[in-house]
């Protein structure tokens, strides 16, 4: 079963970049891509999703305010916060997101988030073994740090 994703970001190029990265994963479906809180709320009333990529700073609503609503109305949806400002990440830990991703999104970090979502939701979406990457090393290359709620518990 595919991992169904909703992208919420008021920057069209950020949504397009993330959607393009997600298209590389056959077990992932971008169910929707919207620019703000009202559109996201309307979309979620008519379409089920597993994972929400949510920009923290948008014109019409704070990503944190939207996350509060979504967690109340749809508690099974996993949230990944997107931000261009690392400083915002600390404020978001109260929501226990799956992760924080810094824009532009790094493909390897995105891969890890998808793997974590797959594990939490019991879906089998990835076709490669990421255990070496999660250990921090693949083919002798070391990958940078990754901000995830679970890393700080």
PDB file of C-alpha atoms in Angstrom:
ATOM      1  CA  UNK A   1       0.000   0.000   0.000  1.00  0.00           C
ATOM      2  CA  UNK A   2       1.374   3.415  -0.961  1.00  0.00           C
ATOM      3  CA  UNK A   3       2.281   6.068   1.561  1.00  0.00           C
ATOM      4  CA  UNK A   4      -0.145   8.935   0.858  1.00  0.00           C
ATOM      5  CA  UNK A   5       1.320  12.401   1.340  1.00  0.00           C
ATOM      6  CA  UNK A   6      -0.011  15.958   1.493  1.00  0.00           C
ATOM      7  CA  UNK A   7       2.393  18.852   0.882  1.00  0.00           C
ATOM      8  CA  UNK A   8       1.510  22.167   2.562  1.00  0.00           C
ATOM      9  CA  UNK A   9       3.782  25.097   1.724  1.00  0.00           C
ATOM     10  CA  UNK A  10       3.055  28.601   0.487  1.00  0.00           C
ATOM     11  CA  UNK A  11       6.165  28.551  -1.721  1.00  0.00           C
ATOM     12  CA  UNK A  12       5.306  26.839  -5.027  1.00  0.00           C
ATOM     13  CA  UNK A  13       8.944  26.088  -5.904  1.00  0.00           C
ATOM     14  CA  UNK A  14       9.446  24.351  -2.535  1.00  0.00           C
ATOM     15  CA  UNK A  15       6.367  22.178  -3.121  1.00  0.00           C
ATOM     16  CA  UNK A  16       7.513  21.374  -6.649  1.00  0.00           C
ATOM     17  CA  UNK A  17      11.028  20.459  -5.480  1.00  0.00           C
ATOM     18  CA  UNK A  18       9.703  18.162  -2.752  1.00  0.00           C
ATOM     19  CA  UNK A  19       7.122  16.597  -5.076  1.00  0.00           C
ATOM     20  CA  UNK A  20       9.868  15.860  -7.616  1.00  0.00           C
ATOM     21  CA  UNK A  21      11.972  14.155  -4.930  1.00  0.00           C
ATOM     22  CA  UNK A  22       8.981  12.124  -3.750  1.00  0.00           C
ATOM     23  CA  UNK A  23       8.166  10.999  -7.314  1.00  0.00           C
ATOM     24  CA  UNK A  24      11.434   9.026  -7.265  1.00  0.00           C
ATOM     25  CA  UNK A  25       9.880   6.662  -4.707  1.00  0.00           C
ATOM     26  CA  UNK A  26       7.406   4.215  -6.289  1.00  0.00           C
ATOM     27  CA  UNK A  27       5.742   3.413  -2.964  1.00  0.00           C
ATOM     28  CA  UNK A  28       4.845   7.047  -2.348  1.00  0.00           C
ATOM     29  CA  UNK A  29       1.842   8.951  -3.667  1.00  0.00           C
ATOM     30  CA  UNK A  30       1.624  12.724  -3.432  1.00  0.00           C
ATOM     31  CA  UNK A  31      -2.115  12.857  -2.830  1.00  0.00           C
ATOM     32  CA  UNK A  32      -2.162  16.646  -2.785  1.00  0.00           C
ATOM     33  CA  UNK A  33      -0.156  19.835  -2.804  1.00  0.00           C
ATOM     34  CA  UNK A  34      -1.662  22.988  -1.301  1.00  0.00           C
ATOM     35  CA  UNK A  35      -0.450  26.476  -0.430  1.00  0.00           C
ATOM     36  CA  UNK A  36      -2.024  27.123   2.965  1.00  0.00           C
ATOM     37  CA  UNK A  37      -4.060  26.171   5.972  1.00  0.00           C
ATOM     38  CA  UNK A  38      -7.563  26.585   4.569  1.00  0.00           C
ATOM     39  CA  UNK A  39      -6.721  24.483   1.512  1.00  0.00           C
ATOM     40  CA  UNK A  40      -5.083  21.826   3.707  1.00  0.00           C
ATOM     41  CA  UNK A  41      -8.115  21.603   6.014  1.00  0.00           C
ATOM     42  CA  UNK A  42     -10.477  21.287   3.039  1.00  0.00           C
ATOM     43  CA  UNK A  43      -8.267  18.649   1.409  1.00  0.00           C
ATOM     44  CA  UNK A  44      -8.080  16.560   4.593  1.00  0.00           C
ATOM     45  CA  UNK A  45     -11.874  16.589   4.969  1.00  0.00           C
ATOM     46  CA  UNK A  46     -12.196  14.726   1.665  1.00  0.00           C
ATOM     47  CA  UNK A  47      -8.918  12.767   1.325  1.00  0.00           C
ATOM     48  CA  UNK A  48      -7.084  10.451   3.720  1.00  0.00           C
ATOM     49  CA  UNK A  49      -3.318  10.870   4.016  1.00  0.00           C
ATOM     50  CA  UNK A  50      -0.638   9.178   6.086  1.00  0.00           C
ATOM     51  CA  UNK A  51       2.032  11.847   6.113  1.00  0.00           C
ATOM     52  CA  UNK A  52       1.948  15.634   6.017  1.00  0.00           C
ATOM     53  CA  UNK A  53       4.912  17.774   4.990  1.00  0.00           C
ATOM     54  CA  UNK A  54       4.092  21.111   6.594  1.00  0.00           C
ATOM     55  CA  UNK A  55       5.887  24.426   6.216  1.00  0.00           C
ATOM     56  CA  UNK A  56       6.222  26.216   9.548  1.00  0.00           C
ATOM     57  CA  UNK A  57       6.019  29.783   8.257  1.00  0.00           C
ATOM     58  CA  UNK A  58       3.205  30.480   5.788  1.00  0.00           C
ATOM     59  CA  UNK A  59       1.308  33.630   4.878  1.00  0.00           C
ATOM     60  CA  UNK A  60      -2.195  32.578   5.919  1.00  0.00           C
ATOM     61  CA  UNK A  61      -1.477  30.472   9.020  1.00  0.00           C
ATOM     62  CA  UNK A  62       1.353  29.304  11.225  1.00  0.00           C
ATOM     63  CA  UNK A  63       2.353  25.735  10.503  1.00  0.00           C
ATOM     64  CA  UNK A  64       2.255  25.162  14.258  1.00  0.00           C
ATOM     65  CA  UNK A  65      -1.379  26.338  14.462  1.00  0.00           C
ATOM     66  CA  UNK A  66      -2.289  24.075  11.556  1.00  0.00           C
ATOM     67  CA  UNK A  67      -0.426  21.160  13.170  1.00  0.00           C
ATOM     68  CA  UNK A  68      -2.412  21.683  16.379  1.00  0.00           C
ATOM     69  CA  UNK A  69      -5.686  21.461  14.406  1.00  0.00           C
ATOM     70  CA  UNK A  70      -4.564  18.450  12.388  1.00  0.00           C
ATOM     71  CA  UNK A  71      -3.361  16.535  15.433  1.00  0.00           C
ATOM     72  CA  UNK A  72      -6.707  17.151  17.109  1.00  0.00           C
ATOM     73  CA  UNK A  73      -8.865  16.241  14.111  1.00  0.00           C
ATOM     74  CA  UNK A  74      -6.611  13.597  12.477  1.00  0.00           C
ATOM     75  CA  UNK A  75      -4.340  12.129  15.172  1.00  0.00           C
ATOM     76  CA  UNK A  76      -3.004   9.308  12.989  1.00  0.00           C
ATOM     77  CA  UNK A  77      -1.410  11.634  10.423  1.00  0.00           C
ATOM     78  CA  UNK A  78       2.356  11.881  10.832  1.00  0.00           C
ATOM     79  CA  UNK A  79       3.771  15.401  10.511  1.00  0.00           C
ATOM     80  CA  UNK A  80       7.105  16.471   9.084  1.00  0.00           C
ATOM     81  CA  UNK A  81       7.843  20.163   9.520  1.00  0.00           C
ATOM     82  CA  UNK A  82       9.594  22.035   6.727  1.00  0.00           C
ATOM     83  CA  UNK A  83      11.500  25.220   7.406  1.00  0.00           C
ATOM     84  CA  UNK A  84      14.100  27.512   5.974  1.00  0.00           C
ATOM     85  CA  UNK A  85      14.945  28.702   9.494  1.00  0.00           C
ATOM     86  CA  UNK A  86      16.520  26.265  11.949  1.00  0.00           C
ATOM     87  CA  UNK A  87      15.461  28.505  14.860  1.00  0.00           C
ATOM     88  CA  UNK A  88      11.813  27.537  14.344  1.00  0.00           C
ATOM     89  CA  UNK A  89      12.526  23.854  14.890  1.00  0.00           C
ATOM     90  CA  UNK A  90      12.835  24.126  18.666  1.00  0.00           C
ATOM     91  CA  UNK A  91       9.326  25.552  18.979  1.00  0.00           C
ATOM     92  CA  UNK A  92       7.875  22.607  17.088  1.00  0.00           C
ATOM     93  CA  UNK A  93       8.955  19.801  19.384  1.00  0.00           C
ATOM     94  CA  UNK A  94       5.754  20.110  21.431  1.00  0.00           C
ATOM     95  CA  UNK A  95       3.953  18.564  18.434  1.00  0.00           C
ATOM     96  CA  UNK A  96       6.216  15.497  18.415  1.00  0.00           C
ATOM     97  CA  UNK A  97       6.701  15.585  14.641  1.00  0.00           C
ATOM     98  CA  UNK A  98       8.263  12.698  12.813  1.00  0.00           C
ATOM     99  CA  UNK A  99      11.036  15.076  11.713  1.00  0.00           C
ATOM    100  CA  UNK A 100      12.111  18.560  10.743  1.00  0.00           C
ATOM    101  CA  UNK A 101      13.541  19.065   7.275  1.00  0.00           C
ATOM    102  CA  UNK A 102      15.461  22.174   6.272  1.00  0.00           C
ATOM    103  CA  UNK A 103      14.570  23.632   2.863  1.00  0.00           C
ATOM    104  CA  UNK A 104      15.688  22.884   0.251  1.00  0.00           C
ATOM    105  CA  UNK A 105      15.087  19.295   1.255  1.00  0.00           C
ATOM    106  CA  UNK A 106      18.083  16.979   1.139  1.00  0.00           C
ATOM    107  CA  UNK A 107      17.186  13.743  -0.745  1.00  0.00           C
ATOM    108  CA  UNK A 108      19.025  11.506   1.738  1.00  0.00           C
ATOM    109  CA  UNK A 109      17.263  13.046   4.702  1.00  0.00           C
ATOM    110  CA  UNK A 110      13.954  12.683   2.897  1.00  0.00           C
ATOM    111  CA  UNK A 111      14.753   9.013   2.343  1.00  0.00           C
ATOM    112  CA  UNK A 112      15.267   8.576   6.076  1.00  0.00           C
ATOM    113  CA  UNK A 113      11.948  10.278   6.869  1.00  0.00           C
ATOM    114  CA  UNK A 114      10.140   7.975   4.445  1.00  0.00           C
ATOM    115  CA  UNK A 115      11.817   4.981   6.049  1.00  0.00           C
ATOM    116  CA  UNK A 116      10.727   6.162   9.514  1.00  0.00           C
ATOM    117  CA  UNK A 117       7.162   6.701   8.309  1.00  0.00           C
ATOM    118  CA  UNK A 118       7.143   3.249   6.764  1.00  0.00           C
ATOM    119  CA  UNK A 119       8.270   1.736  10.066  1.00  0.00           C
ATOM    120  CA  UNK A 120       5.687   3.625  12.143  1.00  0.00           C
ATOM    121  CA  UNK A 121       2.802   2.967   9.774  1.00  0.00           C
ATOM    122  CA  UNK A 122       3.704  -0.634   8.963  1.00  0.00           C
ATOM    123  CA  UNK A 123       3.871   0.035   5.241  1.00  0.00           C
ATOM    124  CA  UNK A 124       6.443  -1.464   2.896  1.00  0.00           C
ATOM    125  CA  UNK A 125       7.223   1.361   0.473  1.00  0.00           C
ATOM    126  CA  UNK A 126      10.975   1.449   0.047  1.00  0.00           C
ATOM    127  CA  UNK A 127      12.708  -0.963  -2.244  1.00  0.00           C
ATOM    128  CA  UNK A 128      16.247  -0.523  -0.891  1.00  0.00           C
ATOM    129  CA  UNK A 129      17.929  -1.468   2.392  1.00  0.00           C
ATOM    130  CA  UNK A 130      18.609   1.715   4.345  1.00  0.00           C
ATOM    131  CA  UNK A 131      20.132   0.112   7.426  1.00  0.00           C
ATOM    132  CA  UNK A 132      23.645   1.214   6.437  1.00  0.00           C
ATOM    133  CA  UNK A 133      22.469   4.755   5.746  1.00  0.00           C
ATOM    134  CA  UNK A 134      20.680   4.915   9.068  1.00  0.00           C
ATOM    135  CA  UNK A 135      23.881   3.774  10.739  1.00  0.00           C
ATOM    136  CA  UNK A 136      25.519   6.830   9.154  1.00  0.00           C
ATOM    137  CA  UNK A 137      27.683   5.280   6.480  1.00  0.00           C
ATOM    138  CA  UNK A 138      27.107   4.069   2.941  1.00  0.00           C
ATOM    139  CA  UNK A 139      29.963   3.103   0.611  1.00  0.00           C
ATOM    140  CA  UNK A 140      32.457   4.817   2.920  1.00  0.00           C
ATOM    141  CA  UNK A 141      30.611   8.129   2.812  1.00  0.00           C
ATOM    142  CA  UNK A 142      29.411   9.690   6.030  1.00  0.00           C
ATOM    143  CA  UNK A 143      26.139  11.592   6.032  1.00  0.00           C
ATOM    144  CA  UNK A 144      25.337  14.620   8.159  1.00  0.00           C
ATOM    145  CA  UNK A 145      23.110  14.875  11.161  1.00  0.00           C
ATOM    146  CA  UNK A 146      19.347  14.672  10.941  1.00  0.00           C
ATOM    147  CA  UNK A 147      16.809  16.340  13.194  1.00  0.00           C
ATOM    148  CA  UNK A 148      14.119  13.939  14.313  1.00  0.00           C
ATOM    149  CA  UNK A 149      11.935  14.003  17.390  1.00  0.00           C
ATOM    150  CA  UNK A 150      12.887  10.439  18.223  1.00  0.00           C
ATOM    151  CA  UNK A 151      16.564  11.403  18.295  1.00  0.00           C
ATOM    152  CA  UNK A 152      15.985  13.685  21.282  1.00  0.00           C
ATOM    153  CA  UNK A 153      13.716  11.653  23.542  1.00  0.00           C
TER     154      UNK A 153
END
